[in-house]
Every structure is written in C-alpha cells, then in structure tokens.
XYZ file of C-alpha atoms in Angstrom:
560
model
C 84.164 123.150 185.806
C 87.082 121.558 184.904
C 86.091 118.166 183.001
C 83.439 120.202 180.594
C 86.500 122.967 179.558
C 88.366 120.015 178.591
C 85.932 118.655 176.457
C 85.365 121.796 174.927
C 89.258 122.693 174.082
C 89.770 121.718 170.584
C 92.915 119.302 169.818
C 94.310 122.706 167.852
C 94.763 124.684 171.369
C 96.410 121.646 173.299
C 99.249 122.849 171.290
C 100.459 126.154 171.750
C 100.732 128.674 168.898
C 104.268 129.167 169.198
C 105.137 125.306 168.223
C 102.546 125.507 165.413
C 104.196 128.031 163.840
C 107.810 127.394 162.225
C 110.844 128.178 164.817
C 113.028 130.847 163.645
C 116.910 129.598 162.241
C 119.556 131.636 161.222
C 117.582 135.178 162.268
C 119.225 138.589 161.735
C 119.606 141.006 164.166
C 117.373 143.945 164.764
C 119.550 146.162 167.153
C 119.821 148.739 164.157
C 115.532 149.161 164.289
C 115.748 150.050 167.986
C 118.124 152.856 168.151
C 117.690 156.504 168.493
C 117.801 158.494 165.590
C 117.503 162.499 164.997
C 113.906 163.997 163.804
C 113.411 166.002 161.090
C 111.269 169.009 161.609
C 110.778 170.561 157.954
C 109.128 168.708 155.308
C 112.014 166.909 152.675
C 111.244 165.587 149.693
C 111.574 161.496 148.631
C 112.163 159.434 145.382
C 108.812 158.030 143.731
C 109.363 154.515 142.339
C 106.300 153.293 140.403
C 102.787 155.461 141.244
C 101.509 156.969 143.823
C 97.659 157.174 143.020
C 96.832 160.847 142.615
C 93.639 160.563 144.812
C 95.461 160.173 147.787
C 95.815 163.339 149.086
C 96.289 163.676 153.113
C 99.111 162.682 155.974
C 99.995 159.360 156.789
C 100.358 159.890 160.573
C 103.061 157.312 162.295
C 103.541 156.843 165.982
C 106.895 155.076 168.249
C 109.348 155.623 170.324
C 112.538 157.058 168.792
C 115.163 158.160 171.405
C 116.600 155.235 173.796
C 118.838 157.575 175.864
C 119.782 160.719 177.781
C 124.058 161.334 178.552
C 124.805 157.992 180.089
C 121.348 156.771 180.946
C 119.845 154.076 179.207
C 116.030 152.597 179.288
C 115.121 149.100 179.629
C 111.961 148.324 177.968
C 110.871 149.508 174.110
C 107.998 151.212 175.226
C 110.115 153.609 177.170
C 111.549 155.295 174.174
C 110.338 158.295 173.687
C 107.274 159.769 171.115
C 108.589 160.086 167.682
C 106.046 161.337 165.340
C 106.460 160.921 161.561
C 104.101 162.708 158.538
C 104.489 161.565 155.162
C 102.360 164.310 153.344
C 100.664 162.542 150.143
C 99.266 164.541 147.259
C 99.070 164.579 143.462
C 101.352 161.686 143.582
C 103.982 163.215 145.529
C 105.214 162.589 148.918
C 106.977 164.434 151.385
C 108.567 163.489 154.837
C 108.929 165.115 158.244
C 109.354 163.931 161.845
C 109.747 165.322 165.458
C 110.139 164.512 168.637
C 106.958 164.902 171.241
C 108.141 167.806 173.403
C 106.285 166.134 176.306
C 107.365 166.858 180.105
C 109.155 164.014 180.374
C 111.175 164.420 177.078
C 112.075 167.996 178.053
C 112.990 167.357 181.440
C 115.433 164.236 180.583
C 116.542 166.966 178.301
C 117.091 169.444 180.259
C 119.339 166.937 182.803
C 121.269 164.992 180.486
C 119.695 161.960 182.286
C 116.376 159.852 182.698
C 114.465 161.953 185.732
C 110.964 160.748 184.653
C 109.842 157.067 185.485
C 108.271 155.225 182.309
C 107.070 151.666 181.719
C 109.972 149.915 182.108
C 113.023 151.900 183.387
C 112.857 154.055 186.877
C 114.569 157.033 187.015
C 117.244 157.022 189.475
C 117.617 159.887 192.189
C 119.792 162.896 191.660
C 122.923 162.153 192.302
C 123.793 165.906 193.078
C 121.318 165.273 196.443
C 122.456 164.263 199.616
C 122.341 160.813 200.733
C 119.320 161.610 203.069
C 117.453 163.082 200.304
C 118.356 160.392 198.291
C 117.190 157.766 200.206
C 113.667 159.471 200.882
C 113.253 160.334 197.390
C 112.291 156.492 196.955
C 109.079 156.720 199.224
C 107.775 159.362 196.654
C 105.508 157.620 193.972
C 106.275 158.446 190.910
C 103.988 160.848 189.255
C 102.665 158.968 185.244
C 104.515 159.789 182.304
C 102.855 162.161 179.461
C 105.710 160.393 176.957
C 102.306 159.398 173.999
C 105.016 157.296 171.999
C 101.382 154.545 171.395
C 98.896 156.415 168.524
C 97.214 159.133 167.337
C 94.332 159.380 168.595
C 90.888 161.947 167.652
C 88.673 163.707 169.918
C 86.352 166.820 168.723
C 88.514 167.005 165.632
C 91.596 167.037 167.296
C 94.535 165.110 167.173
C 96.878 163.821 170.419
C 99.174 161.619 170.639
C 98.493 158.952 173.480
C 100.264 156.363 175.405
C 97.858 154.361 178.495
C 98.297 156.723 181.394
C 95.842 159.976 181.910
C 98.193 162.150 180.279
C 97.982 162.765 176.290
C 99.428 165.627 174.178
C 97.652 167.561 171.747
C 99.202 168.245 168.491
C 99.354 169.744 164.953
C 98.669 166.510 162.830
C 100.394 169.813 159.861
C 103.744 170.699 161.442
C 104.039 167.876 164.057
C 103.790 170.607 166.640
C 103.815 169.583 170.680
C 100.369 171.501 172.197
C 99.284 171.373 175.684
C 99.553 168.060 177.684
C 95.967 166.609 178.744
C 94.800 165.095 181.903
C 91.961 162.793 181.559
C 91.399 162.824 185.469
C 90.844 166.576 184.904
C 87.341 165.792 183.255
C 86.319 162.584 184.576
C 87.602 160.308 187.342
C 89.882 158.011 185.802
C 93.218 157.161 186.059
C 94.488 156.556 182.634
C 92.498 155.149 179.196
C 93.886 153.180 175.943
C 95.660 154.903 173.138
C 92.663 152.640 171.686
C 89.287 154.742 171.156
C 86.759 153.930 169.008
C 84.701 156.356 166.805
C 80.711 155.987 166.096
C 79.294 157.382 162.629
C 77.724 160.115 164.616
C 81.194 161.558 165.897
C 81.444 160.446 168.903
C 84.368 158.286 170.832
C 84.975 156.110 173.004
C 87.275 154.508 174.919
C 88.356 152.909 178.601
C 89.908 153.859 181.789
C 91.103 152.502 185.314
C 89.738 154.144 188.397
C 89.974 153.065 192.123
C 88.957 153.830 195.934
C 87.999 152.001 198.769
C 85.612 150.251 197.284
C 87.567 148.836 194.428
C 88.951 148.790 191.003
C 86.247 149.477 187.783
C 87.118 149.145 184.166
C 85.316 152.338 183.269
C 83.563 152.739 179.278
C 84.013 156.556 178.558
C 82.162 158.491 175.860
C 83.412 161.768 174.263
C 80.303 163.915 172.638
C 80.913 164.687 168.683
C 82.633 168.367 167.961
C 79.622 171.134 168.533
C 79.412 174.177 165.895
C 81.873 176.303 168.205
C 81.467 180.271 167.395
C 84.080 181.775 166.349
C 86.140 183.830 169.499
C 85.934 179.889 170.988
C 87.095 178.360 167.591
C 89.981 180.845 167.901
C 91.242 179.966 170.981
C 92.618 177.037 170.083
C 92.232 174.988 173.152
C 92.049 170.908 173.914
C 88.371 170.211 174.649
C 86.649 167.213 176.351
C 84.050 168.779 177.506
C 81.105 166.389 177.631
C 83.223 163.654 178.640
C 81.608 161.258 181.007
C 81.944 157.589 182.007
C 78.533 155.679 180.721
C 79.438 152.186 182.958
C 82.197 150.844 185.527
C 82.911 147.675 185.470
C 84.074 145.727 188.978
C 87.597 144.092 188.442
C 86.895 140.640 189.528
C 90.061 140.195 191.699
C 90.338 144.206 192.847
C 93.469 143.726 194.085
C 94.665 141.942 190.476
C 93.241 143.646 187.633
C 93.734 142.850 184.399
C 95.788 144.097 181.977
C 93.985 145.939 178.237
C 95.165 147.326 175.098
C 92.054 147.941 173.050
C 88.266 146.654 173.687
C 85.146 145.938 171.180
C 82.810 147.780 169.869
C 79.956 146.732 167.530
C 76.937 149.066 166.441
C 74.864 148.979 169.728
C 77.618 146.889 171.925
C 80.828 147.373 173.837
C 83.021 144.254 174.846
C 85.581 144.746 177.678
C 87.812 141.439 178.030
C 88.718 141.396 180.895
C 91.879 138.696 180.662
C 94.062 136.656 183.134
C 97.390 139.209 182.071
C 96.999 140.520 185.864
C 98.093 144.048 187.714
C 99.096 142.807 190.940
C 98.296 146.406 192.801
C 99.946 146.019 195.975
C 103.322 144.591 194.034
C 102.824 147.950 192.007
C 103.237 149.702 195.246
C 105.730 148.367 196.781
C 107.936 148.112 193.327
C 107.302 151.907 192.939
C 108.692 152.289 196.359
C 111.903 149.942 196.041
C 112.378 151.538 192.718
C 111.930 148.117 190.182
C 109.818 149.477 187.223
C 106.221 148.989 186.546
C 106.427 145.725 183.952
C 107.614 143.879 186.537
C 104.629 143.811 188.597
C 102.356 142.648 185.391
C 101.858 138.766 186.033
C 100.268 135.831 183.539
C 97.948 133.859 185.475
C 96.619 131.089 183.187
C 94.310 129.527 185.741
C 92.137 132.300 185.673
C 89.244 132.224 183.291
C 88.569 135.244 180.576
C 85.557 137.293 180.791
C 84.024 139.102 178.298
C 81.550 142.166 180.082
C 79.069 142.859 177.295
C 77.644 146.598 177.812
C 74.907 148.301 175.658
C 76.818 151.403 174.560
C 73.584 153.600 174.206
C 71.944 152.677 178.149
C 75.501 152.118 179.695
C 73.949 148.550 180.973
C 76.218 145.522 181.837
C 74.343 142.518 180.700
C 73.141 140.153 183.633
C 74.632 137.011 181.316
C 78.647 136.129 182.523
C 79.937 135.369 179.432
C 83.527 133.635 179.613
C 86.115 131.173 178.311
C 89.441 129.951 178.514
C 92.403 131.883 179.239
C 93.862 133.566 176.354
C 95.485 136.923 175.573
C 94.680 139.386 173.335
C 95.897 143.222 172.403
C 94.272 144.396 169.434
C 90.937 143.670 168.475
C 89.983 143.274 164.302
C 86.380 144.299 164.648
C 82.925 143.213 165.864
C 79.029 142.959 164.236
C 75.521 141.903 165.433
C 73.545 139.375 163.220
C 70.796 137.622 163.717
C 70.351 138.121 167.920
C 74.342 137.153 168.014
C 77.159 139.774 168.374
C 80.487 138.173 166.634
C 84.032 139.372 167.570
C 86.981 138.654 165.568
C 90.354 139.776 167.742
C 94.017 138.599 167.368
C 94.528 136.234 170.546
C 97.629 134.335 171.888
C 97.800 131.710 174.654
C 100.838 133.138 176.871
C 100.741 136.754 177.934
C 104.132 136.960 179.267
C 105.195 138.555 176.073
C 104.663 142.399 177.154
C 107.745 142.428 179.958
C 110.050 140.157 177.168
C 110.359 143.237 174.862
C 112.898 144.634 176.553
C 116.155 146.455 174.791
C 118.388 143.962 175.807
C 116.248 141.392 174.317
C 115.126 143.089 170.670
C 119.077 143.887 170.717
C 120.006 140.432 170.562
C 122.781 139.534 167.528
C 122.164 137.416 164.817
C 121.895 133.279 165.062
C 121.623 131.532 167.775
C 120.907 134.642 170.604
C 118.082 136.239 167.972
C 116.283 132.696 167.431
C 116.223 131.678 170.679
C 114.229 134.755 171.934
C 111.955 134.951 168.445
C 111.101 131.349 169.504
C 110.048 132.042 173.197
C 107.505 134.518 172.299
C 103.966 133.855 171.517
C 102.488 133.583 168.086
C 99.267 135.707 167.711
C 96.388 134.578 165.631
C 92.638 135.535 164.204
C 90.046 133.902 166.375
C 86.504 134.073 166.372
C 83.810 133.966 169.308
C 80.367 134.720 169.279
C 77.978 135.815 171.935
C 74.344 134.870 172.306
C 72.367 138.264 172.731
C 69.206 136.467 173.999
C 69.933 134.129 177.456
C 67.256 133.799 179.637
C 66.090 131.103 182.699
C 64.477 129.308 179.415
C 67.685 128.718 177.886
C 68.765 125.134 177.688
C 72.232 123.804 179.414
C 74.635 122.208 177.667
C 73.786 123.646 174.314
C 75.162 125.080 171.287
C 73.602 128.063 171.545
C 75.032 129.855 168.379
C 73.118 128.812 164.918
C 74.796 131.385 162.686
C 76.140 129.340 159.762
C 78.979 130.800 158.680
C 80.654 130.055 162.487
C 81.865 127.450 163.634
C 82.499 129.142 167.227
C 80.353 127.581 170.311
C 78.411 129.319 172.963
C 76.475 126.457 175.757
C 74.935 127.903 178.955
C 76.745 126.370 181.878
C 74.127 127.715 185.096
C 72.170 130.386 185.769
C 73.251 133.670 183.737
C 76.476 131.306 182.396
C 77.245 131.105 179.405
C 81.433 129.031 178.027
C 82.364 130.335 174.675
C 84.758 128.524 172.819
C 86.115 130.258 169.528
C 86.926 129.392 165.942
C 90.357 129.342 164.646
C 89.961 132.344 161.798
C 92.562 130.959 159.374
C 94.068 128.490 157.693
C 97.175 126.092 158.662
C 98.907 128.480 155.851
C 98.945 131.501 157.990
C 101.348 129.646 160.217
C 104.649 129.845 157.786
C 104.053 133.908 158.632
C 104.597 133.180 162.229
C 100.594 134.853 162.878
C 99.951 138.136 162.887
C 98.731 141.006 164.627
C 98.289 144.830 164.268
C 94.989 144.307 162.461
C 92.878 146.831 160.420
C 89.729 147.589 158.760
C 87.794 149.488 156.497
C 87.057 151.875 159.524
C 84.724 154.158 158.305
C 82.578 152.029 156.729
C 82.926 148.695 157.750
C 83.766 149.112 161.485
C 80.834 147.522 163.939
C 79.136 145.912 160.446
C 79.747 142.607 158.738
C 82.639 142.893 156.812
C 84.997 140.507 154.727
C 88.572 141.807 154.784
C 91.714 142.604 157.043
C 95.160 143.672 157.104
C 97.494 143.286 159.399
C 101.660 142.119 159.765
C 102.683 138.713 159.924
C 105.525 138.135 162.812
C 108.120 135.658 161.395
C 110.218 137.849 163.317
C 110.513 139.466 166.133
C 109.392 142.531 164.373
C 107.020 142.267 161.605
C 108.091 141.259 158.611
C 105.052 140.996 156.045
C 102.076 142.572 154.543
C 99.083 140.214 154.952
C 95.346 140.614 153.920
C 92.644 137.815 154.703
C 89.650 137.190 154.158
C 87.472 136.167 156.851
C 84.689 134.075 154.582
C 87.520 131.902 152.928
C 90.677 132.176 155.359
C 92.621 132.778 152.251
C 95.662 135.183 152.412
C 97.293 137.524 150.294
C 100.827 138.216 151.227
C 103.331 140.838 150.487
C 107.083 140.472 151.930
C 110.474 140.042 150.588
C 113.775 139.180 152.484
C 115.079 141.981 155.216
C 112.051 144.359 154.559
C 109.969 145.328 158.391
C 106.568 146.716 157.872
C 104.323 149.171 159.778
C 100.684 148.409 160.618
C 99.281 148.615 157.248
C 96.246 151.546 157.123
C 93.730 151.552 154.761
C 92.754 154.458 152.607
C 89.645 154.016 150.456
C 89.371 155.027 146.823
C 87.021 158.459 146.556
C 84.539 156.516 144.353
C 84.953 153.055 145.875
C 81.812 150.727 145.804
C 83.891 147.676 147.363
C 85.412 147.018 150.799
C 88.289 146.455 148.976
C 88.355 149.524 146.926
C 91.539 151.552 147.786
C 94.756 151.324 148.973
C 97.294 149.897 152.084
C 100.058 152.329 153.017
C 103.146 150.850 155.212
C 106.427 152.470 156.158
C 109.341 149.761 155.570
C 112.416 150.229 157.576
C 115.402 147.373 156.916
C 118.638 146.785 159.407
C 120.782 146.141 156.303
C 120.907 149.935 154.914
C 120.907 153.121 156.338
C 118.827 155.411 155.703
C 116.747 153.181 153.455
C 113.211 153.771 154.647
C 110.181 153.773 152.482
C 106.598 154.965 152.527
C 105.269 151.528 150.316
C 101.314 152.016 148.890
C 99.698 148.715 148.031
C 96.667 148.184 146.008
C 94.297 146.783 148.233
C 92.454 144.418 146.102
C 95.132 142.903 144.383
C 98.017 143.187 147.101
C 100.218 144.212 144.649
C 102.870 147.507 145.232
C 101.748 150.148 143.405
C 104.698 152.551 144.026
C 106.505 153.155 147.011
C 108.209 156.751 148.538
C 111.487 156.496 148.925
C 113.312 158.580 151.859
C 116.945 158.896 153.062
C 116.332 158.652 157.230
C 116.827 156.034 159.619
C 113.147 155.372 161.647
C 112.808 153.262 164.452
C 110.358 150.234 164.599
C 107.053 151.866 166.181
C 103.817 151.168 167.507
C 100.858 152.536 165.869
C 99.318 155.154 162.750
C 96.280 157.125 161.237
C 95.608 158.663 157.717
C 94.147 161.950 158.320
C 92.601 162.904 154.916
C 92.513 166.618 155.911
C 96.153 166.611 155.421
C-alpha cells in the first residue's frame, strides 16, 4: 500500500504548500483587527464612492467575533470572541450600516458577571472566586455545557435566519434589526450533539447539514435533512417561533476510529449525492473528557495524524444509502468545499485543501496580535497554505472493474481514481490552479453563484488570497483555464466575497461580488466593496466610520 501511494503521489505534493508559496517578510501587525469594538444598533449612513448598482436590493449580513474580554478575563483563541452581527443594507444605490452583539446566553452571563463564566473553544471558564475552596474544587469535575456563542455564519431553515457555530445550539435572529431571538437546541429535534455552520440548500427549499452523535456502539457522523417551509396557517405565522419540525437523520456514518473521530467544518453536496470527508484531523474523545475535568480548552484535544488516510464517504442524498465502495486518498486537511457536480458517471469535487491540519489550534489571539516584522513573519511562515484541488469519484464500481487502472475518463480532469481491491478506490487529486496563485499565498473562503450553479457544472469561484495571516486579496478563479483575476491593495484586508446575481443575468458571472474591507493602518476606515463579478474591477464602495474586527462568514439576504 505504501509503495503504491508513493508511486501515485505527484512531485508537486512532495513539497509542503507553505514552502511553495512566498515567505512573509516584514509583514505588518494585525493586532488592530482582533480587538473589541462597540456595536452600532441603529443604522447609520455611509459615504458612497463610485457607483453602487441600483438593482442591488437587500442586506449583506456578516458574522464574526467582536468582543474578546470581560472585566479582567481575556479569551485565548480567536474563535472564542463574542458573536457580532453586521448588516449593510443596500437599496437604490445607497447603503446604511448597523451591528449588534448576539445576546447569547454566553454573552448575557459573561456581561452580568463581568468575567468569563461560559467556556469556549479555546478558553475554559475559571471557577467563581467568590465560592469557597471546596465548591471551586468540585466545579472542576462538572463538564461545562456547550456554548451558544454562534459567531461563525448566518444560515437558513424553513425561511428563518439563524446564526450558527459548531455546537448543538443556534440562535434565531431578525435579519432586519439583528435582534436576537430564541435559542434552538438541535438535540431537541434529532439525535445529534452538534451541527456545522455550513448547511447546503436544494432547489426545493430543503436544507441539509451534518452533526455528530455518540453512544455505546460508537461515534457517528449524521446527515440531517430539514424539509422546505410549508404554507402556514395565519395563527401559526403569528407565533413567530423557530420551526425545525420534520428534521430527520437520513444517514449515520460510523467513524473509522470511534475514540478519535474526525473534525469537519463542512461537507460536499451535488444534485444526487453527499460526500462526507473523514480527514486525519482528529478529536481525541478520551482526552476531551479529561481536559474538560482538568480545565483545559477544547482546541488542545485536536491532533493532526498524517499517517491516516482521508476517507470519502459517498451517500445518496435521496435514499440516505451509503455506497459500499470505500474511496480514500492521501492525508489532507479541508475546511471549505467549492462545488461538486456529476457528469458522465463521475462525481467531481472541488475544495480548498492543505497538507497540515494543525492550523486551527494556532489561531490564538496571542499569535494573531504578534508585532510587525520578525514576530508575525515567523508565525505566518509556519502556517499551512490551502490550495484548490479537484477529486473525481467514479460512481459505478463493481467486481468487474479492473484493478490498478485509472477509471477517470473525463477529458477535462487530471485527477485519477484506481481500484486497489474489492470495494476500494484510491483517489489522487488534480491541482486546480497554476503557479500564479502561489504568489497570493493560496486561497480560502470560496464562494460561487450558489443559487444557479451549486451541484452543477460551473466555471468560476471567488475567494480570498492569504498573503498574510488574514486575507489580503480577493481572487476570481476560472476552473476551466485556471486563470486568475485579482483585487489587492497594500494594507487592506477583505472578508469572504459573496456573489450577488444581476436580475437579468444570462451568464454565470453576471452580477457583483461584495466584500467588507478593513485595515489596521487607520481608525474607522471600513468600507463595503462592490466589484463587477465579470471584470473583477471596482464599481463602488460604501465607507462607514466604524471599526470591524476580522470576521468569518456572511450571506446576502435579497429580501432585506
């Protein structure tokens, strides 16, 4: 097996991605981008430069950490900061801005106590100093409840907006006022202990997601389906309550290592299939329980185990049946998928991948606040660079399929798939880029024209280039030619780009790309950038006199 793998590996993959990209030298400090800010609950005007197309009518919603301390207590990890929601309301060429902290239980309890009393991903809450010594000692043996600090994304179920993280809790929110509504516990609807912040949506209005569960028989990765919204009676509509009724688990995938399940942030969905990627970034369950008792944070229980294969679990999303074929490949790390589609008996999957999964634990606030020059250079140069890859799964593999022959016959794909034994197929990827991309430090936060092209053959995706610890460029990639279009200016740090289609669109890239631009060089110099998606040139910007920390994900709400 090892000999076969060595033969299959490309020469390009023998060099780590961080070594193929330019090394950082003399980088500026980003400390100003990870500091607490004030909320702006009432909409304020912006200053328009250039032109914001008048056909854009809706709200660009963003989520991310916005408060990093309570009293004298400080959070350890970037993911721990309290969720802050941002809204850029765009209408008739004008833009207003507002923001609110999510009034999660975590935020409310921490604010009341003026210290951190709810544990987060990288920060364990300390026992109450007002308690006696015995109470403080025994509180160490109480496993903390999961946080509802939903700072990762805006998601939609049955027409309602929620903010989400990676626990079993979400918060329903009003996308207009950014008001926090009720807390929703997934485990009250289905048997899961968590869910991702990256669901997929089909064209009938159903939502798919993944969540974990575990019992005496093992650890499971569960595919969840929430049905489309139904016509509500007037009385029901007036109740204005969260509705996840009809949610069900359509497939449970047993973890290959029950005591060391894989961490995952998202998953793949095409027209007919879901692919769950079981990667070698592991969560040690025994260590998790021990660390919780010892007062250590969750991120310390995650380990990168490059001796393990990556396993691709193929599931029919209509029947919930998992394929009997085991697809696997060399170890890799992925957070975000780009797109997937079926063609001529194959499933083509594009995703952002790295060759080192230790990066998640490295995003401590101490690291992100390192000083300019040598300090931040050393940290940046230690990080993995994620690059786009393409994998191809042959959908028809049986006893008659020949061994050790490339089964991929798609003329536009260089990825390979070889049957190595009964029911086993080994995948090697195609690098979905040319060397030009390397100068931008690889890419992440990929977005496509989701409404029209998710799960279908496509040509373009938009993403952030990472020539610094945080993204410092916007990229448009043509997956047919691997050509790039780039927006980049010194000292400006863009958010994840979001595509908004023009109302009369006839081509895939007819529309605009939106991104929130922040800078550590000048106070209150944030702006909403609007690019022509086709030419990737600036149409206009809406300048707003506020500070916004570097965030995570967002969406465009056309009904805003």
